[in-house]
Coordinates of C-alpha atoms in Angstrom, one line a residue:
X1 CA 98.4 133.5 -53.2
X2 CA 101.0 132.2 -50.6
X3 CA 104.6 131.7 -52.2
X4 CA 104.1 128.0 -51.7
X5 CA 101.0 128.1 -54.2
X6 CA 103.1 130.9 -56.3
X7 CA 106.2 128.7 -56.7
X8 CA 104.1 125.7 -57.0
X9 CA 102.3 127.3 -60.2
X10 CA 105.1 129.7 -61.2
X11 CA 108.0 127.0 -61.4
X12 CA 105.3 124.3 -62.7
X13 CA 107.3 121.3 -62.0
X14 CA 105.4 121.1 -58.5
X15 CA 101.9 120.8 -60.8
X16 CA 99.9 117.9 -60.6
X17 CA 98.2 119.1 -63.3
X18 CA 97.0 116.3 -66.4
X19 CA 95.0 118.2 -69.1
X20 CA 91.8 120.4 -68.1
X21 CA 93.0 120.1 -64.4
X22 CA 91.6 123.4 -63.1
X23 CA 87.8 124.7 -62.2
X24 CA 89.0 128.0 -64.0
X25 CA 89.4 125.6 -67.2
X26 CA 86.6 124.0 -66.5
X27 CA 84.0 126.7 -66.2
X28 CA 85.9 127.9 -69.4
X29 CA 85.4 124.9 -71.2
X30 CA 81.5 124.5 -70.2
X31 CA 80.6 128.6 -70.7
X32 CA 82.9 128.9 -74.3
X33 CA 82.1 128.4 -77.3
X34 CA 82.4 124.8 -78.7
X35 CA 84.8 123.8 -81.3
X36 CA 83.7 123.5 -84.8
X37 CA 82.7 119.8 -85.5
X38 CA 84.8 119.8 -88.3
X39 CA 88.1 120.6 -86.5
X40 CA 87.2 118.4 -83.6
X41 CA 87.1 115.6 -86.1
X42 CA 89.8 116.3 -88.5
X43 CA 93.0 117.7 -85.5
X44 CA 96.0 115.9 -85.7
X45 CA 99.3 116.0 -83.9
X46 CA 101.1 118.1 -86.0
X47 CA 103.1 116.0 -88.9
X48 CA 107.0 115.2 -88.7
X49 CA 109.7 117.3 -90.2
X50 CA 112.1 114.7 -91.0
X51 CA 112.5 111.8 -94.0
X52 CA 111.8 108.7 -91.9
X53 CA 108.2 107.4 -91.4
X54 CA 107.4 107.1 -88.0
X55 CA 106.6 103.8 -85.8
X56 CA 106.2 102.6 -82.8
X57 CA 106.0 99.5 -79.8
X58 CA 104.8 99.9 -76.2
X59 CA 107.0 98.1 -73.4
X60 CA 106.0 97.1 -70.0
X61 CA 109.1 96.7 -68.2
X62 CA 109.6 95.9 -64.3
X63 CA 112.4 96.4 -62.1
X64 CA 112.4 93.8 -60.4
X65 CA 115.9 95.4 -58.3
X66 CA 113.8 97.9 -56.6
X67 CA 110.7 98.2 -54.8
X68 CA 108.3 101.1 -55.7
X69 CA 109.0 104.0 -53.7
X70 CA 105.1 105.2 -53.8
X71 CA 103.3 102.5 -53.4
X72 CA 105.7 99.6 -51.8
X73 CA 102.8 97.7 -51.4
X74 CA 102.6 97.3 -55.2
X75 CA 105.9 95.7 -55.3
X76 CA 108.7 95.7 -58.2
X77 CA 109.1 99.3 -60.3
X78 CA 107.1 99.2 -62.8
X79 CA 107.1 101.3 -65.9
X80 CA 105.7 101.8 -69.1
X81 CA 107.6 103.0 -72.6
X82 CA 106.8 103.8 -76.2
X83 CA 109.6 103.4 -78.4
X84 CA 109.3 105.4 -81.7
X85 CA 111.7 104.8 -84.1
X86 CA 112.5 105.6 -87.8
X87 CA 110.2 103.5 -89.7
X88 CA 109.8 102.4 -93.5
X89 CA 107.1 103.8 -95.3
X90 CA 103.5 102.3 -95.9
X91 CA 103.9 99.6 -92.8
X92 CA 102.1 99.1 -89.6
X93 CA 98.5 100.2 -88.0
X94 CA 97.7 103.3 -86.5
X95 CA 97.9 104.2 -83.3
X96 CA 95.4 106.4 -81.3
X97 CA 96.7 109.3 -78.9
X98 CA 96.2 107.7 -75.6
X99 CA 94.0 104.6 -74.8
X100 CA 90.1 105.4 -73.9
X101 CA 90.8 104.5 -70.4
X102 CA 93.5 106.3 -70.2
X103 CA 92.1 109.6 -71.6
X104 CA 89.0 109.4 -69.1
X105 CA 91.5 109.4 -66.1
X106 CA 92.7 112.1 -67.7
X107 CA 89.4 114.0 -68.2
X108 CA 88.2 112.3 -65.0
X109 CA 85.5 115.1 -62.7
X110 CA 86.4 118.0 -65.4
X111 CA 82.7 118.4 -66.9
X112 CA 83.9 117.8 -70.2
X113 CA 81.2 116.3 -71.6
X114 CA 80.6 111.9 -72.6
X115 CA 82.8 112.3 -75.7
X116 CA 85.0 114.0 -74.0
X117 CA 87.4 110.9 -73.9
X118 CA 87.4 109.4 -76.3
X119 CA 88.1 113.0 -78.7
X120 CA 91.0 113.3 -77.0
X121 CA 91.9 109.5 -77.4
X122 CA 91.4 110.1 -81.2
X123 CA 93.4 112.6 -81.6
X124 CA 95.5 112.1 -85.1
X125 CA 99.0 110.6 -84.7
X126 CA 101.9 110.1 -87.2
X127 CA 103.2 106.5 -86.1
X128 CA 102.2 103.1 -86.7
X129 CA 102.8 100.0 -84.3
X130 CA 104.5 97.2 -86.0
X131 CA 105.9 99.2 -88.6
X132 CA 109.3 97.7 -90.6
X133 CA 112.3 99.5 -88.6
X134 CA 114.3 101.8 -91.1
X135 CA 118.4 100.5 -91.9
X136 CA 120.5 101.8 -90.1
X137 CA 121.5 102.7 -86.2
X138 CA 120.7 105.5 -84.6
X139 CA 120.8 107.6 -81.7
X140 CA 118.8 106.9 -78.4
X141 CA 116.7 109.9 -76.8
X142 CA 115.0 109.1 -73.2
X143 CA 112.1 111.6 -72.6
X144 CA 110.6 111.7 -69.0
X145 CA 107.1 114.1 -68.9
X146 CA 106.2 116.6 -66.7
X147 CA 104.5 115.5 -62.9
X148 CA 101.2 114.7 -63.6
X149 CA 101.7 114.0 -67.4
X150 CA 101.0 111.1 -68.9
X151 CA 104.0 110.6 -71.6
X152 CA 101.6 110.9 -74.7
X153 CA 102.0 114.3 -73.6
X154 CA 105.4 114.3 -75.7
X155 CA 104.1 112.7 -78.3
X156 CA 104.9 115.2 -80.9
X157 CA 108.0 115.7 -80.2
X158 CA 109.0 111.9 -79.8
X159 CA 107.3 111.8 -83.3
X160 CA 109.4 114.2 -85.0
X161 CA 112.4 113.2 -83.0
X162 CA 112.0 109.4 -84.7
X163 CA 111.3 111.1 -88.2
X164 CA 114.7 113.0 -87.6
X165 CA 116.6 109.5 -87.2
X166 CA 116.4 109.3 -83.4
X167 CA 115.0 106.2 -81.4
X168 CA 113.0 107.9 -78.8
X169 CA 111.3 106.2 -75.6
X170 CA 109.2 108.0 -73.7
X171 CA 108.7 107.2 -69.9
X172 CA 105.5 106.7 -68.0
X173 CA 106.7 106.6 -64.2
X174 CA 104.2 104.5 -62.3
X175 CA 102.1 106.8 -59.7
X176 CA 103.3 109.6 -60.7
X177 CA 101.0 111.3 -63.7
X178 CA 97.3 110.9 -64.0
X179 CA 95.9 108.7 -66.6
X180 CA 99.1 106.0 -67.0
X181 CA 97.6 102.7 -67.9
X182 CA 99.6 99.5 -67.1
X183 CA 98.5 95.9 -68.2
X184 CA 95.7 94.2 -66.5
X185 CA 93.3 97.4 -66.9
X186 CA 95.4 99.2 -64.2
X187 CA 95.2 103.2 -64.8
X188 CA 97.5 104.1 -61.8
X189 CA 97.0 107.3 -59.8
X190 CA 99.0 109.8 -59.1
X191 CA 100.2 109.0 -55.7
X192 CA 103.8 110.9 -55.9
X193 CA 101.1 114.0 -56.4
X194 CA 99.4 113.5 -53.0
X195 CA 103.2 113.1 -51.4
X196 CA 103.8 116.4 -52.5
X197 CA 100.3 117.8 -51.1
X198 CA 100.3 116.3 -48.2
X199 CA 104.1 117.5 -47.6
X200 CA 103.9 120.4 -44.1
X201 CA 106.1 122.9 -45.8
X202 CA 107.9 123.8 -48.6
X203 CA 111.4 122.0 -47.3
X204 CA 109.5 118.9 -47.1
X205 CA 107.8 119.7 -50.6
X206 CA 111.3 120.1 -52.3
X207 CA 112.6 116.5 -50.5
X208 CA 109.8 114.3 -51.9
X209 CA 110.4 116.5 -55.1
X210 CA 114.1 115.7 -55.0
X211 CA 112.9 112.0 -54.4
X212 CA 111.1 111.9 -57.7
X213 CA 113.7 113.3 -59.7
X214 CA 116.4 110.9 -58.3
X215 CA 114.0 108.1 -58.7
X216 CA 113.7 109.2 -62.6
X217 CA 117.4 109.0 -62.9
X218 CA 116.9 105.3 -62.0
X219 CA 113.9 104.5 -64.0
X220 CA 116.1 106.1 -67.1
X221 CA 118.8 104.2 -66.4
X222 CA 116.9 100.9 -65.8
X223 CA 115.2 101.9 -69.2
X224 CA 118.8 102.3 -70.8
X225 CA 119.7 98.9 -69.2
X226 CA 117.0 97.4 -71.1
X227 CA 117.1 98.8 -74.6
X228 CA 120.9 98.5 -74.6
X229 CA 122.1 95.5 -72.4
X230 CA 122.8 91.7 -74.2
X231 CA 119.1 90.9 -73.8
X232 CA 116.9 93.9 -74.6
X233 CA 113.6 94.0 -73.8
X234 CA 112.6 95.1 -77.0
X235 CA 112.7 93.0 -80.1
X236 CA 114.4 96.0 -82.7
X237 CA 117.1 97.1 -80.2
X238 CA 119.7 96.7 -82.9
X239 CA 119.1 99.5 -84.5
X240 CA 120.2 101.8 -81.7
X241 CA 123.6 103.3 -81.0
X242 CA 124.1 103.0 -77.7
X243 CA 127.2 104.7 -77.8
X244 CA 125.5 108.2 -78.4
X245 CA 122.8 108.9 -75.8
X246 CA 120.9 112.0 -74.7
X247 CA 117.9 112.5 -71.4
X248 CA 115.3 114.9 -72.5
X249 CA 112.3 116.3 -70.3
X250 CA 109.8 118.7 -69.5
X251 CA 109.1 120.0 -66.0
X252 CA 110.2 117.6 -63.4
X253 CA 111.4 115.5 -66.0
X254 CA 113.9 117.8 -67.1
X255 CA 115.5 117.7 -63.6
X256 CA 115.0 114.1 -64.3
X257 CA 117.0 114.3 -67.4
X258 CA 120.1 116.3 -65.3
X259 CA 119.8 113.6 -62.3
X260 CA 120.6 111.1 -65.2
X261 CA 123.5 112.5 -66.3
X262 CA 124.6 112.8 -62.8
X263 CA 124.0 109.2 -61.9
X264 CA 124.6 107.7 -65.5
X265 CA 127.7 108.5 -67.7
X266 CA 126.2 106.6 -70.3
X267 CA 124.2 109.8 -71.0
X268 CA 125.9 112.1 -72.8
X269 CA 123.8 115.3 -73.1
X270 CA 120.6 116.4 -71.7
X271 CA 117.6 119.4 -72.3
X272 CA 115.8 120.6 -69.1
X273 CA 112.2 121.9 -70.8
X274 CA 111.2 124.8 -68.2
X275 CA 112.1 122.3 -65.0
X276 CA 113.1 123.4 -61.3
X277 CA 116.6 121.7 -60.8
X278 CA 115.4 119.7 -57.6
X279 CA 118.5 117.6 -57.5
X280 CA 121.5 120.2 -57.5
X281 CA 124.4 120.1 -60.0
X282 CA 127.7 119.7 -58.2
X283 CA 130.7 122.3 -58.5
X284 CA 132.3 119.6 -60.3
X285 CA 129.7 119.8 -63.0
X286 CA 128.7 117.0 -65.6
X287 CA 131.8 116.2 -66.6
X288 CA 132.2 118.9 -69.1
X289 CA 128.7 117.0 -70.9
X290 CA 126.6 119.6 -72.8
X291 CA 123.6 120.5 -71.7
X292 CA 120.7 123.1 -72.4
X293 CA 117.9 125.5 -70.2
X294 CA 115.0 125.6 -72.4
X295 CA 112.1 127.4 -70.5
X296 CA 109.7 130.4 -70.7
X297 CA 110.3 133.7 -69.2
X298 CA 109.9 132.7 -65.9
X299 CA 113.0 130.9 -65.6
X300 CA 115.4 134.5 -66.8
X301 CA 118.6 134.8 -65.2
X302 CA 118.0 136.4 -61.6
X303 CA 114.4 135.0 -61.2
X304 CA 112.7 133.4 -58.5
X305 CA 113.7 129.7 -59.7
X306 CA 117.3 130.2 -58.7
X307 CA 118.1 126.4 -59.2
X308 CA 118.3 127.6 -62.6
X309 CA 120.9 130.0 -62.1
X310 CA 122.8 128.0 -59.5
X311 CA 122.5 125.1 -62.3
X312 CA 124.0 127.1 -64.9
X313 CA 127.2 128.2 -63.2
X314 CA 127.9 124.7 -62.1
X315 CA 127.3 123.3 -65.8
X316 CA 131.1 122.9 -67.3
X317 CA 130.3 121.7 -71.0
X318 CA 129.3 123.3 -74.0
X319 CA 125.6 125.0 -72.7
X320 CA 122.7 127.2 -73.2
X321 CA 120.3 129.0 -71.3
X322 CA 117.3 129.8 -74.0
X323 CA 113.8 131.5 -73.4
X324 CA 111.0 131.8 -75.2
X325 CA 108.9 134.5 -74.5
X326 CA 105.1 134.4 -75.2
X327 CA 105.5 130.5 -74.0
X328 CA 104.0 128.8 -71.1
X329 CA 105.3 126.2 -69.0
X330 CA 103.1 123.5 -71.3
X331 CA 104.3 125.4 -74.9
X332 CA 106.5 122.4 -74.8
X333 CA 104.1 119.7 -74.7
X334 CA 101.7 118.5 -76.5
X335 CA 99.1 120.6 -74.2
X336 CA 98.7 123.7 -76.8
X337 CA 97.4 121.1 -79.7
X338 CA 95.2 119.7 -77.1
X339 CA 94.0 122.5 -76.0
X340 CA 93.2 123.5 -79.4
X341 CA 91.3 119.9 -79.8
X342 CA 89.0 120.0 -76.7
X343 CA 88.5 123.8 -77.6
X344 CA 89.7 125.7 -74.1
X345 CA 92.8 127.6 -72.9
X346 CA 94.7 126.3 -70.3
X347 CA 97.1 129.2 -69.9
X348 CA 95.6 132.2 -71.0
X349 CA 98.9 134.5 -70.5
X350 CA 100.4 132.5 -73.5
X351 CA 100.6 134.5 -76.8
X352 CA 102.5 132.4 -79.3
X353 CA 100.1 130.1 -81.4
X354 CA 100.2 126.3 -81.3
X355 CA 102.1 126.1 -84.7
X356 CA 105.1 128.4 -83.1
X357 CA 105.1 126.8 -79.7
X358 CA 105.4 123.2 -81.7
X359 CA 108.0 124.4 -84.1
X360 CA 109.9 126.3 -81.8
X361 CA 110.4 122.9 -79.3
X362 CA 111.1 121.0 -81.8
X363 CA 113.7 122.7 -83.8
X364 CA 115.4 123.5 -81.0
X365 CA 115.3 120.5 -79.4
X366 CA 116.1 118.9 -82.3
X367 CA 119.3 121.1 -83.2
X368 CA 120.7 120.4 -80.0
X369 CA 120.4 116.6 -80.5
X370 CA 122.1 116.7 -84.0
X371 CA 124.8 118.6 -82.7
X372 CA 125.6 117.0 -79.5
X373 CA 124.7 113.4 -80.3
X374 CA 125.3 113.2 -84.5
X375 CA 128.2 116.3 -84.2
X376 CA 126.8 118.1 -87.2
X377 CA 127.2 121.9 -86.2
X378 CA 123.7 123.6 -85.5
X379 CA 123.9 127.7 -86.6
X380 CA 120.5 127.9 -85.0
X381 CA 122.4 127.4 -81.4
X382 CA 124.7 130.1 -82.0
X383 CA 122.1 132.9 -81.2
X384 CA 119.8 134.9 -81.9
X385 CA 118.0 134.5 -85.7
X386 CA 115.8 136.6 -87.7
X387 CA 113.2 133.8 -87.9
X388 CA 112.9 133.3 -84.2
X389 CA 112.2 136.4 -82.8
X390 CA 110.6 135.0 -79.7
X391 CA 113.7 133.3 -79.1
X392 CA 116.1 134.6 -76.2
X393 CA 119.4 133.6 -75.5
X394 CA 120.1 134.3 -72.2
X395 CA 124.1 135.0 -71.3
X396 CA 123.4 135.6 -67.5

């Protein structure tokens, strides 16, 4: 394997991978055993933690300020955002995992079988659209995916994030994941992707890479702009607190998440989910704004990613640097629970189960939201506890 290929799979945030993306998985998927019919019909997202029910809306929003930077030809930025939120009980529809079209981009070429798609579009979820907004105000989480994921790939997490009392919206970035479906019947492809395979060399590689996690920090802020400005875009924005703010991603998004607080003072805390910093933190920090490392083995102090270390020197506010060992760059995703629905292994190095990787993410995740946005002190980010083992806090 060339270190090009090695970083591009061992850092993950160069991977254009969607779900099933690889002829390994796929000869996997068509040689293994199938899953039981009664699991493939009864698996669900894993249910919320917190008191709220869960609901959500869908917003198509356009920049109409900037062009996009993939596909110019396409005109205005375009993105597309679900917006859980804390929800009364007993209110609303259900809402399926992904739509059909959207889950057969998705599956698109990987031999799957015809009901391939649509399993993985019904895949159980915890929110309802239209659903009567709980009282109150609350914080706002933005979540940016992984490159290549479609942002139903944080669904779980957005789910029990909005149980929790959080408005959450979750970012599709046009052309850049597989299987993002925009009004009209558009499922855009990945174009960002073949930017970064056609790139000569890995310098090149890292600018359009640098590129997309600028361009994030923009679509974020746009988003911010829209939820939290005198004419919101959507209807319930009243019920968020715009003065307490956090950028949460995975991969590329969690550079994403960093670019926004550099670019955005409005955000005022941010978790990097196992993401290469491809926009580098100044010496000057982020303003003394907290911010956690939340990754897999991989990314330990002194490792090949050393944007990681470089980014943890230069952070100046209250900050952790956590592993996870037995995880894999997906364990915080939505990937394990879909990998346990379609009945194949995507990474077969990981050894935590679905249920660990999914509590894990979100507790942590979770704790370092109520902390840093609702300043209720979190013991579980002090260090090391008896009922994480798996948990590492790295003090590099």
């Amino acid at each position: 394997m060339t270190n090009r290929l090695r970083r591009r799979t061992a850092v993950a945030a160069l991977a254009t991978m969607a779900l099933l993306a690889t002829p390994a998985v796929t000869a996997q998927a068509l040689s293994g055993p199938a899953p039981a019919p009664a699991a493939a019909t009864t698996l669900e997202l894993p249910r919320p933690t917190g008191p709220y029910a869960v609901g959500v809306d869908v917003l198509h929003l356009t920049d109409h300020d900037r062009t996009d930077p993939w596909v110019p030809g396409s005109g205005d930025r375009e993105l597309m955002v679900s917006v859980h939120h804390p929800a009364r009980a007993d209110s609303g529809s259900h809402t399926p995992y992904m739509g059909i079209e959207e889950a057969e981009a998705v599956l698109a070429g990987r031999g799957l079988g015809d009901d391939a798609p649509a399993a993985l579009s019904s895949l159980g979820t915890h929110a309802r659209t239209g659903a009567d907004t709980a009282r109150g105000r609350f914080p706002l989480v933005l979540l940016s995916p992984g490159f290549g994921h479609p942002r139903a790939f944080l669904t779980s997490l957005a789910e029990d994030l909005a149980s929790r009392g959080y408005v959450v919206a979750s970012v599709d970035h046009a052309y850049e994941s597989h299987g993002a479906a925009f009004p009209g019947g558009q499922v855009l492809p990945c174009s960002a992707c073949d930017a970064v395979d056609a790139a000569p060399d890995e310098a090149a590689e890292r600018k359009v890479l640098n590129s997309v996690s600028t361009g994030r920090a923009a679509d974020l802020s746009f988003v911010l702009d829209r939820l939290t400005g005198p004419r919101p875009s959507w209807d319930d924005a009243r019920m968020i607190d715009r003065r307490r703010v956090a950028a949460v991603g995975h991969s590329i998004g969690g550079s994403g998440a960093a670019s926004a607080m550099l670019a955005d003072p409005r955000v005022d805390a941010g978790v990097n989910m196992d993401g290469t910093f491809f926009e580098q933190i100044p010496r000057s920090g982020l303003d003394e704004r907290p911010f956690m490392m939340l990754g897999t083995t991989f990314h330990s102090p002194g490792g090949e990613d050393e944007s990681w270390d470089q980014g943890w020197q230069r952070l100046d506010g209250w900050k952790r640097w956590i592993g996870v060992e037995g995880s894999g760059h997906s364990s915080f995703t939505d990937v394990p629970v879909l990998e346990d629905r379609m009945g194949v292994t995507l990474d077969p190095t990981v050894t935590l189960t679905t249920d660990r990787q999914v509590t894990i993410t979100r507790d942590y995740v979770g704790a370092f939201l109520d902390q840093h946005l609702r300043g209720r002190h979190q013991p579980l980010l002090d260090g090391p506890t008896p009922g994480n083992p798996e948990v590492v806090f790295q003090r590099p």
